[in-house]
mmCIF file of C-alpha atoms in Angstrom:
data_model
loop_
_atom_site.group_PDB
_atom_site.id
_atom_site.type_symbol
_atom_site.label_atom_id
_atom_site.label_comp_id
_atom_site.label_asym_id
_atom_site.label_seq_id
_atom_site.Cartn_x
_atom_site.Cartn_y
_atom_site.Cartn_z
ATOM 1 C CA MET A 1 19.703 -8.744 -4.817
ATOM 2 C CA PRO A 2 22.411 -9.858 -2.343
ATOM 3 C CA ARG A 3 25.239 -7.395 -1.703
ATOM 4 C CA ALA A 4 28.282 -8.042 -3.900
ATOM 5 C CA GLY A 5 30.870 -10.125 -2.102
ATOM 6 C CA LEU A 6 28.425 -11.314 0.535
ATOM 7 C CA SER A 7 27.609 -15.007 0.608
ATOM 8 C CA ARG A 8 26.584 -17.540 3.200
ATOM 9 C CA PRO A 9 30.224 -18.587 3.895
ATOM 10 C CA VAL A 10 31.275 -14.937 4.229
ATOM 11 C CA VAL A 11 28.385 -14.232 6.610
ATOM 12 C CA VAL A 12 29.128 -17.329 8.703
ATOM 13 C CA GLY A 13 32.844 -16.516 8.807
ATOM 14 C CA ALA A 14 32.095 -12.990 9.980
ATOM 15 C CA ALA A 15 29.708 -14.382 12.608
ATOM 16 C CA ALA A 16 32.415 -16.756 13.858
ATOM 17 C CA GLU A 17 34.886 -13.879 14.159
ATOM 18 C CA LEU A 18 32.298 -11.799 15.973
ATOM 19 C CA ALA A 19 31.531 -14.699 18.328
ATOM 20 C CA ASP A 20 35.240 -14.958 19.124
ATOM 21 C CA GLU A 21 35.272 -11.274 20.045
ATOM 22 C CA VAL A 22 32.016 -10.910 21.989
ATOM 23 C CA GLY A 23 31.146 -14.490 22.949
ATOM 24 C CA PHE A 24 28.988 -17.072 21.211
ATOM 25 C CA ASP A 25 26.086 -16.374 23.561
ATOM 26 C CA ARG A 26 26.252 -12.649 22.686
ATOM 27 C CA LEU A 27 26.216 -13.138 18.920
ATOM 28 C CA THR A 28 23.321 -11.132 17.472
ATOM 29 C CA LEU A 29 22.086 -10.488 13.980
ATOM 30 C CA ALA A 30 22.143 -6.732 14.575
ATOM 31 C CA ALA A 31 25.820 -6.802 15.546
ATOM 32 C CA LEU A 32 26.629 -9.023 12.568
ATOM 33 C CA ALA A 33 24.783 -6.732 10.172
ATOM 34 C CA GLY A 34 26.747 -3.794 11.553
ATOM 35 C CA ARG A 35 30.026 -5.635 11.085
ATOM 36 C CA LEU A 36 29.156 -6.465 7.500
ATOM 37 C CA GLY A 37 27.870 -2.982 6.740
ATOM 38 C CA VAL A 38 24.382 -4.119 5.765
ATOM 39 C CA ARG A 39 20.917 -3.665 7.166
ATOM 40 C CA LEU A 40 19.656 -6.522 9.300
ATOM 41 C CA PRO A 41 16.991 -7.681 6.794
ATOM 42 C CA SER A 42 19.767 -8.128 4.217
ATOM 43 C CA LEU A 43 21.220 -10.978 6.269
ATOM 44 C CA TYR A 44 18.141 -13.083 5.580
ATOM 45 C CA LYS A 45 19.276 -13.437 1.972
ATOM 46 C CA HIS A 46 22.127 -15.580 3.341
ATOM 47 C CA ILE A 47 20.825 -17.141 6.564
ATOM 48 C CA ASP A 48 17.499 -18.420 7.877
ATOM 49 C CA SER A 49 17.558 -17.108 11.441
ATOM 50 C CA LEU A 50 19.800 -16.460 14.418
ATOM 51 C CA GLU A 51 19.362 -20.099 15.401
ATOM 52 C CA GLY A 52 20.352 -21.169 11.887
ATOM 53 C CA LEU A 53 23.383 -18.887 12.026
ATOM 54 C CA ARG A 54 24.425 -20.374 15.381
ATOM 55 C CA ARG A 55 24.155 -23.830 13.844
ATOM 56 C CA ASP A 56 26.311 -22.730 10.907
ATOM 57 C CA VAL A 57 28.932 -21.263 13.237
ATOM 58 C CA ALA A 58 28.896 -24.543 15.196
ATOM 59 C CA VAL A 59 29.484 -26.563 12.018
ATOM 60 C CA LEU A 60 32.334 -24.260 11.008
ATOM 61 C CA ALA A 61 33.859 -24.428 14.485
ATOM 62 C CA VAL A 62 33.668 -28.221 14.733
ATOM 63 C CA SER A 63 35.162 -28.545 11.246
ATOM 64 C CA GLU A 64 38.033 -26.208 12.108
ATOM 65 C CA LEU A 65 38.615 -27.951 15.434
ATOM 66 C CA GLY A 66 38.676 -31.321 13.686
ATOM 67 C CA ALA A 67 41.215 -30.046 11.166
ATOM 68 C CA ALA A 68 43.457 -28.731 13.945
ATOM 69 C CA MET A 69 43.200 -31.942 15.953
ATOM 70 C CA GLY A 70 43.730 -34.096 12.866
ATOM 71 C CA THR A 71 46.885 -32.246 11.920
ATOM 72 C CA ALA A 72 48.166 -32.597 15.487
ATOM 73 C CA ALA A 73 47.448 -36.326 15.593
ATOM 74 C CA VAL A 74 49.360 -37.195 12.418
ATOM 75 C CA GLY A 75 52.347 -39.387 13.138
ATOM 76 C CA GLY A 76 51.628 -39.783 16.837
ATOM 77 C CA ALA A 77 50.382 -42.728 18.847
ATOM 78 C CA GLY A 78 49.351 -43.351 22.423
ATOM 79 C CA SER A 79 50.602 -40.721 24.856
ATOM 80 C CA ASP A 80 52.214 -38.604 22.134
ATOM 81 C CA ALA A 81 48.988 -38.463 20.118
ATOM 82 C CA LEU A 82 46.946 -37.632 23.215
ATOM 83 C CA ARG A 83 49.277 -34.787 24.190
ATOM 84 C CA SER A 84 49.326 -33.392 20.646
ATOM 85 C CA VAL A 85 45.551 -33.532 20.250
ATOM 86 C CA ALA A 86 44.986 -32.023 23.694
ATOM 87 C CA ALA A 87 47.390 -29.181 22.897
ATOM 88 C CA ALA A 88 45.633 -28.535 19.577
ATOM 89 C CA TYR A 89 42.269 -28.511 21.341
ATOM 90 C CA ARG A 90 43.467 -25.964 23.886
ATOM 91 C CA ASP A 91 45.188 -23.817 21.269
ATOM 92 C CA PHE A 92 42.009 -23.736 19.190
ATOM 93 C CA GLY A 93 39.853 -22.889 22.208
ATOM 94 C CA ARG A 94 42.121 -20.079 23.336
ATOM 95 C CA ALA A 95 42.472 -18.613 19.848
ATOM 96 C CA HIS A 96 38.750 -18.908 19.108
ATOM 97 C CA PRO A 97 36.753 -18.676 22.353
ATOM 98 C CA GLY A 98 33.417 -18.032 20.626
ATOM 99 C CA ARG A 99 33.865 -20.914 18.231
ATOM 100 C CA HIS A 100 35.032 -23.092 21.108
ATOM 101 C CA ALA A 101 31.765 -22.371 22.899
ATOM 102 C CA ALA A 102 29.878 -23.275 19.709
ATOM 103 C CA THR A 103 31.421 -26.757 19.639
ATOM 104 C CA VAL A 104 29.271 -27.822 22.589
ATOM 105 C CA ARG A 105 26.224 -27.969 20.372
ATOM 106 C CA ALA A 106 25.399 -31.532 19.275
ATOM 107 C CA PRO A 107 24.103 -32.070 15.745
ATOM 108 C CA GLU A 108 20.345 -32.199 15.301
ATOM 109 C CA PRO A 109 18.997 -35.464 13.867
ATOM 110 C CA GLY A 110 19.193 -35.313 10.090
ATOM 111 C CA ASP A 111 21.779 -32.494 9.993
ATOM 112 C CA ALA A 112 24.253 -34.158 7.630
ATOM 113 C CA ASP A 113 26.845 -31.369 7.580
ATOM 114 C CA HIS A 114 27.031 -30.971 11.340
ATOM 115 C CA THR A 115 27.026 -34.740 11.855
ATOM 116 C CA ALA A 116 29.880 -35.154 9.364
ATOM 117 C CA ALA A 117 31.936 -32.476 11.113
ATOM 118 C CA ALA A 118 31.318 -34.046 14.541
ATOM 119 C CA GLU A 119 32.128 -37.517 13.233
ATOM 120 C CA GLY A 120 35.412 -36.178 11.879
ATOM 121 C CA VAL A 121 36.419 -35.085 15.375
ATOM 122 C CA LEU A 122 35.234 -38.382 16.841
ATOM 123 C CA ARG A 123 37.305 -40.386 14.347
ATOM 124 C CA ILE A 124 40.407 -38.548 15.532
ATOM 125 C CA VAL A 125 39.589 -39.058 19.209
ATOM 126 C CA PHE A 126 38.716 -42.740 18.687
ATOM 127 C CA ALA A 127 41.986 -43.257 16.770
ATOM 128 C CA VAL A 128 43.906 -41.757 19.696
ATOM 129 C CA LEU A 129 41.999 -43.974 22.134
ATOM 130 C CA ALA A 130 42.597 -47.044 19.966
ATOM 131 C CA GLY A 131 46.280 -46.447 20.630
ATOM 132 C CA TYR A 132 45.467 -47.316 24.233
ATOM 133 C CA GLY A 133 43.575 -50.442 23.198
ATOM 134 C CA LEU A 134 40.169 -48.866 23.839
ATOM 135 C CA SER A 135 37.183 -49.504 21.594
ATOM 136 C CA GLY A 136 33.406 -49.763 21.751
ATOM 137 C CA GLU A 137 31.692 -48.485 24.892
ATOM 138 C CA ASP A 138 35.028 -48.075 26.680
ATOM 139 C CA ALA A 139 36.169 -45.681 23.950
ATOM 140 C CA VAL A 140 32.878 -43.756 24.146
ATOM 141 C CA ASP A 141 33.267 -43.378 27.909
ATOM 142 C CA ALA A 142 36.868 -42.234 27.507
ATOM 143 C CA ALA A 143 35.967 -39.816 24.682
ATOM 144 C CA ARG A 144 33.275 -38.210 26.820
ATOM 145 C CA ALA A 145 35.623 -37.860 29.784
ATOM 146 C CA LEU A 146 38.384 -36.423 27.600
ATOM 147 C CA ARG A 147 36.042 -33.911 26.013
ATOM 148 C CA ALA A 148 34.616 -32.859 29.367
ATOM 149 C CA SER A 149 38.110 -32.423 30.813
ATOM 150 C CA MET A 150 39.537 -30.427 27.931
ATOM 151 C CA HIS A 151 36.417 -28.378 27.311
ATOM 152 C CA GLY A 152 35.945 -27.580 30.988
ATOM 153 C CA PHE A 153 39.555 -26.508 31.388
ATOM 154 C CA VAL A 154 39.538 -24.277 28.306
ATOM 155 C CA THR A 155 36.164 -22.776 29.226
ATOM 156 C CA LEU A 156 37.395 -21.901 32.707
ATOM 157 C CA GLU A 157 40.655 -20.557 31.317
ATOM 158 C CA ASN A 158 38.880 -18.401 28.725
ATOM 159 C CA GLY A 159 36.538 -17.084 31.396
ATOM 160 C CA GLY A 160 39.341 -16.062 33.741
ATOM 161 C CA GLY A 161 38.476 -18.834 36.167
ATOM 162 C CA PHE A 162 42.039 -19.699 37.152
ATOM 163 C CA GLY A 163 43.158 -17.014 39.577
ATOM 164 C CA LEU A 164 45.600 -18.992 41.676
ATOM 165 C CA PRO A 165 49.261 -18.087 41.209
ATOM 166 C CA VAL A 166 50.269 -21.389 39.618
ATOM 167 C CA ASP A 167 51.242 -21.783 35.973
ATOM 168 C CA VAL A 168 48.087 -22.656 33.996
ATOM 169 C CA ASP A 169 50.130 -24.408 31.293
ATOM 170 C CA ARG A 170 51.532 -26.706 33.954
ATOM 171 C CA SER A 171 48.044 -27.423 35.257
ATOM 172 C CA TYR A 172 46.781 -28.345 31.782
ATOM 173 C CA GLN A 173 49.781 -30.589 31.209
ATOM 174 C CA ARG A 174 49.058 -32.343 34.502
ATOM 175 C CA LEU A 175 45.423 -32.803 33.470
ATOM 176 C CA VAL A 176 46.509 -34.443 30.216
ATOM 177 C CA ASP A 177 49.211 -36.499 31.955
ATOM 178 C CA GLY A 178 46.652 -37.740 34.471
ATOM 179 C CA PHE A 179 44.279 -38.676 31.693
ATOM 180 C CA ASP A 180 47.103 -40.533 29.965
ATOM 181 C CA VAL A 181 47.813 -42.513 33.148
ATOM 182 C CA SER A 182 44.120 -43.312 33.481
ATOM 183 C CA LEU A 183 43.897 -44.513 29.876
ATOM 184 C CA ARG A 184 47.000 -46.680 30.208
ATOM 185 C CA SER A 185 45.561 -48.123 33.410
ATOM 186 C CA SER A 186 42.235 -48.868 31.719
ATOM 187 C CA ALA A 187 44.002 -50.582 28.845
ATOM 188 C CA ALA A 188 45.961 -52.770 31.262
ATOM 189 C CA THR A 189 42.817 -54.165 32.919
#
């Protein structure tokens, strides 16, 4: 009999919080069981495995990221939309470093929930890029470059990788501004 109040969403939410505290790569079932006040075997009433739990945290993280980016994108176009979405991405990554790390994971073939969450994020990014006149393969290339830029920056920032005495906010803004210039240049050609 599962413990009262414990369900798959509760377990996954607790795992996401734990990942934010200790790191996605350091998420363990033993630590999660301790957090929830249950014995480790009790978790298997709600999850399949550590790998399954990591997948569930990834789906949750991508869904939450998509919601944050979608809210930021509303009402904006072109440069304004890009800046808003990039700020939402960074805010999410800084507030939820473990979940941010989980967003790297691509959906497995046939994983409808994870695919739907990832497609939600892509729709937002492609809508922003459409504001620059980009579509098709050009939009895919731009989406990959944008993701790599934002994800790399936030990962380095979360890991303490920016030790130079220059304002990190300014550096991120310059990254986004440079990407905006590049996108406007691509649209003009």
